[in-house]
XYZ file of C-alpha atoms in Angstrom:
524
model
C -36.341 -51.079 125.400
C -33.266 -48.919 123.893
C -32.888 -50.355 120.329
C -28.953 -51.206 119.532
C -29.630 -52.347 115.690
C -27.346 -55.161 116.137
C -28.010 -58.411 115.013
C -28.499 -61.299 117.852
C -25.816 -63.687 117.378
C -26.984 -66.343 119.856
C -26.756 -64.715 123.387
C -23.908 -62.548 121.701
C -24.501 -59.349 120.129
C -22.806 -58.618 116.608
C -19.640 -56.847 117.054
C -19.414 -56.065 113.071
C -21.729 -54.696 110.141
C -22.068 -53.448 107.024
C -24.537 -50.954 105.636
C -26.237 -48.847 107.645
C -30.222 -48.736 107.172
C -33.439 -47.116 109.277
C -36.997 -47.495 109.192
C -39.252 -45.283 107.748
C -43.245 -44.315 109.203
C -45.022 -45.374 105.581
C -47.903 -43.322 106.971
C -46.126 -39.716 107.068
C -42.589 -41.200 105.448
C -40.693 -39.621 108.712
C -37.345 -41.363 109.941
C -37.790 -44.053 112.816
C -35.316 -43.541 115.567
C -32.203 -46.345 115.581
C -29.950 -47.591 113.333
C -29.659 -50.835 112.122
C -26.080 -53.087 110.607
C -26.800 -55.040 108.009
C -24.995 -58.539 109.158
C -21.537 -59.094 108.316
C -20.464 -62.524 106.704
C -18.639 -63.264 110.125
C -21.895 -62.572 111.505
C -23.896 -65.301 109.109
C -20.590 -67.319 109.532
C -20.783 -67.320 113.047
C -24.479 -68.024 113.793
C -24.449 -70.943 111.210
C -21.666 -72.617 113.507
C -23.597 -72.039 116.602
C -26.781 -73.178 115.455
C -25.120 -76.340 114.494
C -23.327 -76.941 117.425
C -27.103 -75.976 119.464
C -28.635 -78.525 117.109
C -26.623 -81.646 118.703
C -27.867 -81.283 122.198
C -31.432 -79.341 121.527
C -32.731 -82.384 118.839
C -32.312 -84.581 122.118
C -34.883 -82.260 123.906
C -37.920 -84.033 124.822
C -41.106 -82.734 123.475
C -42.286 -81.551 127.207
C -38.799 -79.573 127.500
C -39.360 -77.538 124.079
C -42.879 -76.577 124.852
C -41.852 -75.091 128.292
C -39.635 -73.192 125.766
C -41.999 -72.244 123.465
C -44.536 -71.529 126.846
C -41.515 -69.009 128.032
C -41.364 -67.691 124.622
C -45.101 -66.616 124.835
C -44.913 -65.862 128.113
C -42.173 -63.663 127.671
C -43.680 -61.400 124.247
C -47.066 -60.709 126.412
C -45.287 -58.985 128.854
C -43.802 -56.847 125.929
C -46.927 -56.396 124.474
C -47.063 -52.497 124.536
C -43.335 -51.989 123.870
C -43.543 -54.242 120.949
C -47.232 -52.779 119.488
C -45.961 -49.609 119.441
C -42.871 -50.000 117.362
C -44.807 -52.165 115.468
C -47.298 -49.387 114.577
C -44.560 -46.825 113.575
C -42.789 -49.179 110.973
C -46.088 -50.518 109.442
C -49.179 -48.358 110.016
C -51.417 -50.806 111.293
C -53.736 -50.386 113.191
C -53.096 -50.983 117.137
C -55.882 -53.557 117.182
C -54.678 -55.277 114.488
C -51.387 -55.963 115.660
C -52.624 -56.492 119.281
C -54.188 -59.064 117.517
C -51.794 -60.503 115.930
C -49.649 -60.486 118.621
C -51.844 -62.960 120.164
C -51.927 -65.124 117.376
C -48.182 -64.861 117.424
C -48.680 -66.544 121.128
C -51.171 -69.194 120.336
C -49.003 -70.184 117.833
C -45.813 -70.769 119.745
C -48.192 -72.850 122.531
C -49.902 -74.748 120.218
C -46.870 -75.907 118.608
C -45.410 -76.910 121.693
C -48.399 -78.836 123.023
C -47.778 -80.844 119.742
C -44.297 -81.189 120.588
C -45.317 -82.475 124.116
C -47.871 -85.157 123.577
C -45.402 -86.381 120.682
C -47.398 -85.571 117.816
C -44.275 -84.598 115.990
C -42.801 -87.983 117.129
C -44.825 -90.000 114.407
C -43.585 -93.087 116.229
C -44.677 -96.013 114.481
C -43.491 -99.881 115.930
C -43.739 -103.098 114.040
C -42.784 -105.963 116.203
C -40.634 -108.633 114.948
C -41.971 -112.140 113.330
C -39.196 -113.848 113.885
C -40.868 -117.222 112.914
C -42.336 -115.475 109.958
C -41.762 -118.123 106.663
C -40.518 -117.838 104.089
C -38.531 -115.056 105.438
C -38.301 -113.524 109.354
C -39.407 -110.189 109.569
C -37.213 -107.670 111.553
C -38.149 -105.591 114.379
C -38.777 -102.055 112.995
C -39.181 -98.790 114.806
C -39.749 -95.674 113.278
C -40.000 -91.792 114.177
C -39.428 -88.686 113.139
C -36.606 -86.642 113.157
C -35.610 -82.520 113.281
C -33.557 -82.090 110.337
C -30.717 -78.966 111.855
C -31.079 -75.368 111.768
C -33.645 -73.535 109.651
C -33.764 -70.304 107.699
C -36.409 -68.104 108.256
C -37.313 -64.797 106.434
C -39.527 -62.748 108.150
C -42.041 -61.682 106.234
C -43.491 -57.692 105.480
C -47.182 -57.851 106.333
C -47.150 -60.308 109.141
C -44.761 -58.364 111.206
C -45.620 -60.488 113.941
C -47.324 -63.796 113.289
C -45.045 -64.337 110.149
C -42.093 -62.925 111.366
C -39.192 -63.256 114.129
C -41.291 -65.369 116.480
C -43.773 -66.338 114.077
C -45.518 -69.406 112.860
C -42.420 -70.693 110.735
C -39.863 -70.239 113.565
C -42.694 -71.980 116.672
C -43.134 -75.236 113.896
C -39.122 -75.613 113.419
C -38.407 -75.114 117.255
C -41.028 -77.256 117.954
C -40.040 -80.053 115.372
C -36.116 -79.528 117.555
C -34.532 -77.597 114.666
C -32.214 -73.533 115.595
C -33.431 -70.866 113.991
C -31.432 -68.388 112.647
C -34.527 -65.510 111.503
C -33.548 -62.924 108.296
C -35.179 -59.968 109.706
C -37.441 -57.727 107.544
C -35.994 -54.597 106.806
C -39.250 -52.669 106.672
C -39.595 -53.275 110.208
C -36.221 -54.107 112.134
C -37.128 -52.151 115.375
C -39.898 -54.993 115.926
C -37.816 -57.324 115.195
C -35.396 -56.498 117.498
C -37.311 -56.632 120.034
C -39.201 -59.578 119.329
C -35.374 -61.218 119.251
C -34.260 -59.812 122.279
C -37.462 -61.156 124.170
C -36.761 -64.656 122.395
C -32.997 -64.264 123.498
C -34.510 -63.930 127.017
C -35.815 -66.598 127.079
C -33.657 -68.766 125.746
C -31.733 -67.980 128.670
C -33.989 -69.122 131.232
C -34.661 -72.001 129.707
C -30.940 -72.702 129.433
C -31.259 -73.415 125.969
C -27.978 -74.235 124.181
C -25.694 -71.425 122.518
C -27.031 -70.892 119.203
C -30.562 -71.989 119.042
C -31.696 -68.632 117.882
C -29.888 -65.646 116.204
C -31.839 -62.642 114.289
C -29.769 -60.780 111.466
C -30.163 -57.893 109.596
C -30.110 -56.575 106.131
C -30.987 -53.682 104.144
C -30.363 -55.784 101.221
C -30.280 -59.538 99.666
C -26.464 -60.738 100.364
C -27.454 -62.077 103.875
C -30.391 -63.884 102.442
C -28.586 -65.411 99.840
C -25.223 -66.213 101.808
C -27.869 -68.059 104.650
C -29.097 -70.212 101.669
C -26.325 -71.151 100.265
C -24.453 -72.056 103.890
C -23.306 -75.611 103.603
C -25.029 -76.106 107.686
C -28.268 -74.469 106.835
C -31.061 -77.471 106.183
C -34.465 -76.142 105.098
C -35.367 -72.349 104.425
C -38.837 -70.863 105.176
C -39.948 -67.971 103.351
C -43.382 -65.717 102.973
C -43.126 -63.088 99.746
C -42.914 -62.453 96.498
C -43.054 -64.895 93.626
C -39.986 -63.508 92.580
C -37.987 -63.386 96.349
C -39.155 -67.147 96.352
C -37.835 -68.136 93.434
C -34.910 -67.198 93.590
C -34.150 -68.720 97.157
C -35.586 -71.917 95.260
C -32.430 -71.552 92.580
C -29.891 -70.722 95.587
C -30.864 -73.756 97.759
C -31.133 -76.524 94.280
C -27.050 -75.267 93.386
C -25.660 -75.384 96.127
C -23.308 -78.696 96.615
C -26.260 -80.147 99.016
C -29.599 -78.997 98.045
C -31.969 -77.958 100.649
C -35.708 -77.818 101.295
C -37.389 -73.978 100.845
C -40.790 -73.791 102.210
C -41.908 -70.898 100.251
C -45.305 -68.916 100.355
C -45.345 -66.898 97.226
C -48.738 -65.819 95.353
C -52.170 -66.782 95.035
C -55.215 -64.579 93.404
C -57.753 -67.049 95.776
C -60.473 -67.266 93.158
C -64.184 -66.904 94.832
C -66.680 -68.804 92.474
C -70.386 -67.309 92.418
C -73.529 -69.878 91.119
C -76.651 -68.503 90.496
C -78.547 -70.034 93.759
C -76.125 -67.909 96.207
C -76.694 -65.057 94.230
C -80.618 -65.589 93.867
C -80.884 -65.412 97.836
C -78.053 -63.249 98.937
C -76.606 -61.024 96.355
C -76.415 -58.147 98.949
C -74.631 -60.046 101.423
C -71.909 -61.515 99.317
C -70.998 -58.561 97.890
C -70.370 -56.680 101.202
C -68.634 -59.819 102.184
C -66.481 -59.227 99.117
C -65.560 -55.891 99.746
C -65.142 -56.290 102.936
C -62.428 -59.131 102.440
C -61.028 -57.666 99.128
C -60.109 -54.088 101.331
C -59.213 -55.977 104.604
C -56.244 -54.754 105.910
C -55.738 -52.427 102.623
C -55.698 -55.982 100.808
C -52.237 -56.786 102.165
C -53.344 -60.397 102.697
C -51.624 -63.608 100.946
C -55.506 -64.328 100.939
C -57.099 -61.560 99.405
C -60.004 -62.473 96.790
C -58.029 -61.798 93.919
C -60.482 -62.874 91.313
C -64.182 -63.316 91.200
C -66.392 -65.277 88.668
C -69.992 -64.923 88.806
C -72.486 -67.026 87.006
C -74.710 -64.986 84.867
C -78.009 -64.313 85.989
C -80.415 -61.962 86.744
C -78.410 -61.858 90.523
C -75.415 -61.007 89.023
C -76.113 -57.518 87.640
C -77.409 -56.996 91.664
C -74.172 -57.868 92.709
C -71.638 -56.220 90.603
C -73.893 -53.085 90.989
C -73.732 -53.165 95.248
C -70.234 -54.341 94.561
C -69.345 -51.210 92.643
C -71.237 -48.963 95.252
C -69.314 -50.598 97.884
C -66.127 -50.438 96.509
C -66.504 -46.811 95.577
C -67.400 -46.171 99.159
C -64.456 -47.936 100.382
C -61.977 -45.293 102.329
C -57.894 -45.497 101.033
C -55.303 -46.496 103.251
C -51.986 -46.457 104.162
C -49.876 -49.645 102.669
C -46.630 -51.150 104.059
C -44.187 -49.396 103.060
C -43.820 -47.051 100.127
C -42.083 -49.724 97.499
C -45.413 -51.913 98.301
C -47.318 -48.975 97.466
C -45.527 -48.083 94.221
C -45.861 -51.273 93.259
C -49.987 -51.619 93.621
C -50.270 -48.196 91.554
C -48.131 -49.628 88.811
C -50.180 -52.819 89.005
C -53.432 -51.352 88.974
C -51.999 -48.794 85.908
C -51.481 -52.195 83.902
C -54.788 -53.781 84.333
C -55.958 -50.737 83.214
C -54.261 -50.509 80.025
C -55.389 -54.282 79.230
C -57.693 -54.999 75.821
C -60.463 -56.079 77.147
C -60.372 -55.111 80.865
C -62.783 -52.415 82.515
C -62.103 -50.179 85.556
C -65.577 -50.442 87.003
C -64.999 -48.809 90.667
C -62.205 -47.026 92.575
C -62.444 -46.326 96.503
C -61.954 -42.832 97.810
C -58.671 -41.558 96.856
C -56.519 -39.723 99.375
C -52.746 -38.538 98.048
C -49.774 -41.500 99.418
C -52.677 -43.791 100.188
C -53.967 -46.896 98.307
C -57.607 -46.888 96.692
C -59.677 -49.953 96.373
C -60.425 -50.649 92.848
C -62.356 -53.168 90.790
C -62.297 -54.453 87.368
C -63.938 -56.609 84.752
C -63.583 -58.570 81.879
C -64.904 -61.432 79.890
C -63.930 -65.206 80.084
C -62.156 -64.625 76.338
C -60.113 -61.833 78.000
C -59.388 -63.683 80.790
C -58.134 -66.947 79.554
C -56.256 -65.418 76.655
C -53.761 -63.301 78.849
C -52.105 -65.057 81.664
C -50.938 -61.685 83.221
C -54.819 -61.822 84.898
C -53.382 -64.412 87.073
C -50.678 -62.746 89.167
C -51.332 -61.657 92.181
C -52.131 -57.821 93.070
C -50.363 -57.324 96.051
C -53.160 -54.781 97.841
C -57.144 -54.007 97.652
C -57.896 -55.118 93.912
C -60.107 -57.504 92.643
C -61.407 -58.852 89.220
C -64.817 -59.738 87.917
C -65.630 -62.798 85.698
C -68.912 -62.808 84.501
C -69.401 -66.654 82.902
C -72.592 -67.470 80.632
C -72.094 -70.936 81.592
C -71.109 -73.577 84.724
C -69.469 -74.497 81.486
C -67.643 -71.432 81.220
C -66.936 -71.775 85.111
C -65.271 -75.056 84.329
C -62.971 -73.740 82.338
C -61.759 -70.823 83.907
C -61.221 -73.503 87.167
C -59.341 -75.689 84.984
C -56.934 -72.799 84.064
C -55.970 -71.494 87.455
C -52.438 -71.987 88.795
C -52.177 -73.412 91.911
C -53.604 -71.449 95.110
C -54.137 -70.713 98.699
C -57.917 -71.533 98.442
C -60.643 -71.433 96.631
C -64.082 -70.675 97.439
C -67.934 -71.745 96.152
C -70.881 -69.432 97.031
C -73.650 -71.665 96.108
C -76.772 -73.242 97.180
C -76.653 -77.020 98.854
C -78.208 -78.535 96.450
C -75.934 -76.879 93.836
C -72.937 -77.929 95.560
C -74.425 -81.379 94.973
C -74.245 -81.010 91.447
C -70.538 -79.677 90.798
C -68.694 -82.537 92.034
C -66.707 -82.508 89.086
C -66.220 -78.452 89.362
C -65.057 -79.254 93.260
C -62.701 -81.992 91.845
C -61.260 -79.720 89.733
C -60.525 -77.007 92.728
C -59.259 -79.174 94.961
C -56.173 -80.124 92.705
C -55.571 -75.755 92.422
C -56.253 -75.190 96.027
C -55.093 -75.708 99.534
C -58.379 -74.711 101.244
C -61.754 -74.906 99.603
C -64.365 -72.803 101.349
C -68.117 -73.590 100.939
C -69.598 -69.816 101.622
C -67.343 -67.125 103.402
C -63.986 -65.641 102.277
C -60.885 -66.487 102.183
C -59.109 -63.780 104.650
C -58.742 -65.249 108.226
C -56.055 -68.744 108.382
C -57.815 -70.146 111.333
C -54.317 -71.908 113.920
C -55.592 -75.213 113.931
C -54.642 -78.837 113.670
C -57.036 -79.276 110.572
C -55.529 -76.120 108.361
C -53.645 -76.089 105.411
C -52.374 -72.943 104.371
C -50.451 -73.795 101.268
C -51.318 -75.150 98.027
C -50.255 -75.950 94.229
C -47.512 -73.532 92.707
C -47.125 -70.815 92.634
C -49.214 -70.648 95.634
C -45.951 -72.194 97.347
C -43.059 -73.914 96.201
C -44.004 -77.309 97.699
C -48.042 -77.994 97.617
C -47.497 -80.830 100.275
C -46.948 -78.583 102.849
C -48.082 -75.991 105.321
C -47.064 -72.726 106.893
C -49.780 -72.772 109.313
C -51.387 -75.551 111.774
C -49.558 -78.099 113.716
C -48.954 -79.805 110.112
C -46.475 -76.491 109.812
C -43.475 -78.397 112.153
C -43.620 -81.482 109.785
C -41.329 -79.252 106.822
C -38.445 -79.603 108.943
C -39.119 -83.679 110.089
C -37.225 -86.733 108.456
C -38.131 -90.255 108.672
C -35.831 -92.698 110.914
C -35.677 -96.347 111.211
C -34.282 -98.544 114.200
C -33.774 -102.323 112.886
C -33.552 -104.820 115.426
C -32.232 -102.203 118.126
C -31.654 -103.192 121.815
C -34.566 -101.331 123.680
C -32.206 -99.278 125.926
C -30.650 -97.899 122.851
C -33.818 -96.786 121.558
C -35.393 -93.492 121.879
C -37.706 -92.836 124.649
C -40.432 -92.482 121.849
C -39.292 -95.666 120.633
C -39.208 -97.987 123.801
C -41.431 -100.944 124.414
C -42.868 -99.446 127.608
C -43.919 -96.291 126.058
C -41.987 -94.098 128.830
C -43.391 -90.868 127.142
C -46.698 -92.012 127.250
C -47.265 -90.590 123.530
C -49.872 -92.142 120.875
C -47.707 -94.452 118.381
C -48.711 -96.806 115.467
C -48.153 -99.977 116.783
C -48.465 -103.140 114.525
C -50.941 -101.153 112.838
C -52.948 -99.868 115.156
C -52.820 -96.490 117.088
C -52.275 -97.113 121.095
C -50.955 -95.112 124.098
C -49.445 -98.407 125.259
């Protein structure tokens, strides 16, 4: 597939641009072949009205009708696979396998949205039949359902280049839920993208989906971001990225005349909490869990075990000494680009330079590549400077050692809101930290009992999401079905004729779909 670097304007093709960008190989810093436009304000301009005008006649899609979409969508990127693994390689230096992959989570996604879509999960019909003898007032008939709220923003995000990205998780949920799509491209890796868009553009047109439904635009820089936020016909934004790249959208979206939704993923340091049972009976095995998770994918993972605090025992010193063996051991790798890897060194340089904090361990070190490392400090350190919080963006971890479950307490009762949490004890201790769990599961939005935190499981059940910072609204998620709710709204029919009612909505259930019916759930 001959890459054109212009952005996809509905079935259209931009026919203007701005600055000129390419991709760069961050594993030998060569040029990528093509050249990408950065999107005019026409171009923003253009696939804001089209999305709008898709919006009127694809909200009225059936659930059944948007899955066969999504289905095509799928459909459509397998066939690609090789074309759009390889580019995918070249702009991001991971591995084949991974992306492979991630490529077929990027699939299962898109399905298992629309699957939602189709047995009218999304729907959320709920019917309460009229009373009209009711005393000492009648009650009305009431029908209820949910609602896609217009076109989206999405910003694809850098270390996802798939399952986060053009046809990723953000953009299945808001097709799904009957919302366009008009995707921000990332510029670290615009040849995927464009391909990814052109397959989606594809097929769109087989499904004879309106004008507008999707458009993909590119950017070198922030003004298309911020002009797609601040359009007066954009609804919601979705966003995975910095703390900083997420506020900021936040600001843009509250002052503009109608403020917006932004579903943003932003930071979380995913604390991992050690008691001394766990560590009495498998010291060995948590730590090479640890490192294992903590270098995963250099540590380019929203869920990377960020911090660690250990209960202090005679199992501890066993498993900050395999930990520091480990981690030592651990080979360097290539990160996402070289601003991502400037930024861990400079990261790593400041921990370093903390009162209080230890450099304990640092993987093999090769020259352009990113080293594991691992610190420590004490529970005084640690809750005295906030900066032990943020997240470090790549394979870094710090050590808590805590006299006391006390201690443990505390630090728990100091976290900012995050992704998850997770407990490595015994049963029976688990039994006797209700309180501690209590206090997690207002930080968190996954606890894990044993495990770690990389791997988001694309499931009904899973929240990823949590408190801020973790994400700018803790009530939602960016993966699981629950994902397509962010861009829902709440509608009530009062006293409607039936035949003006939506098909969700009608007395005979026409759909066939599960609905909330004087209180109880029916197909009926």
């Amino acid at each position: 597939m001959e890459l054109t670097g212009l952005s996809i304007i509905g079935m259209q093709r931009s026919t203007t641009g701005g600055r000129i960008f390419t991709a760069t190989n961050p594993a030998n810093g060569a040029p990528l072949p093509g050249e990408f436009h950065s999107a005019s304000p026409a171009d923003v301009e253009n696939a804001a009205q089209l999305a709008t005008k898709a919006f009127t006649s694809y909200a009225q899609w059936s659930g059944k009708r948007r899955a066969a979409l999504l289905e095509h969508i799928a459909q459509f990127l397998e066939s690609h696979t090789a074309t759009i693994v390889k580019r995918a390689n070249l702009e991001t230096a991971l591995p084949i396998a991974r992306l492979e992959g991630e490529l077929a989570r990027t699939c299962f996604q898109l399905r298992l949205q629309g699957e939602s879509a189709a047995n009218g999960l999304f729907a959320g019909a709920r019917i309460d039949h009229a009373q009209p003898g009711r005393t000492p007032i009648p009650k009305p008939d009431l029908r209820s359902m949910m609602r896609p709220i217009g076109p989206v923003a999405v910003f694809g995000a850098s270390n996802f280049p798939l399952a986060f990205s053009v046809a990723g998780g953000d953009t299945a949920a808001a097709l799904a839920a009957g919302c366009p799509v008009i995707v921000k491209a990332h510029p670290a890796h615009p040849g995927t993208s464009e391909i990814v868009g052109r397959v989606i553009q594809e097929a769109m047109h087989e499904c004879d989906a309106p004008e507008g439904l999707f458009s993909l635009l590119f950017d070198v820089g922030y003004n298309v971001g911020a002009s797609l936020v601040q359009h007066h016909l954009i609804k919601a934004v979705a966003f995975t990225g910095s703390r900083r790249g997420g506020r900021a959208l936040m600001h843009l979206a509250t002052v503009r005349e109608e403020a917006i939704p932004v579903f943003a993923e932003m930071s979380s340091v995913n604390p991992v909490f050690i008691f001394r049972g766990a560590l009495a009976h498998k010291a060995d095995e948590i730590a090479n869990g640890l490192q294992a998770s903590v270098s995963l994918g250099v540590g380019q993972f929203c869920t990377n075990p960020g911090l660690v605090f250990i209960e202090s025992c005679k199992g501890a010193a066993r498993l900050i000494d395999k930990l520091k063996e480990l981690i030592a051991a651990s080979p360097a790798g290539t990160m996402l680009s070289p601003d991502i890897y400037a930024t861990y060194q400079q990261t790593v340089d400041k921990f370093s330079q903390i009162t209080g904090v230890r450099l304990l361990a640092v993987g093999k070190q090769v020259s352009g590549q990113a080293s594991s490392a691992m610190f420590a400090a004490d529970i005084a350190t640690f809750l005295d400077n906030r900066n032990l919080m943020d997240e470090v963006f790549g394979p870094s971890t710090l050590l808590i050692e805590c006299n006391s479950r006390k201690e443990l307490l505390a630090t728990a009762e100091q976290l900012e809101g995050q992704l998850t949490a997770t407990i490595h004890a015994t049963p029976d201790e688990l039994s006797e930290l209700r309180s501690f769990v209590e206090v997690l599961s207002t930080k968190a939005g996954r606890l894990l009992f044993g495990g770690f935190p990389t791997g988001v499981e694309v499931a009904h059940a899973m929240t990823h999401g949590g408190p801020y910072p973790a994400t700018s609204d803790g009530r939602s998620t960016s993966v699981g079905t629950r994902a397509a709710e962010r861009f829902l709204r709440p509608i009530t029919y009062q006293n409607f004729p039936d035949a003006a009612l939506p098909q969700e909505l009608q007395e005979a259930n026409p759909l066939k779909i599960l609905r909330l019916t004087d209180g109880a759930w029916k197909i009926s």
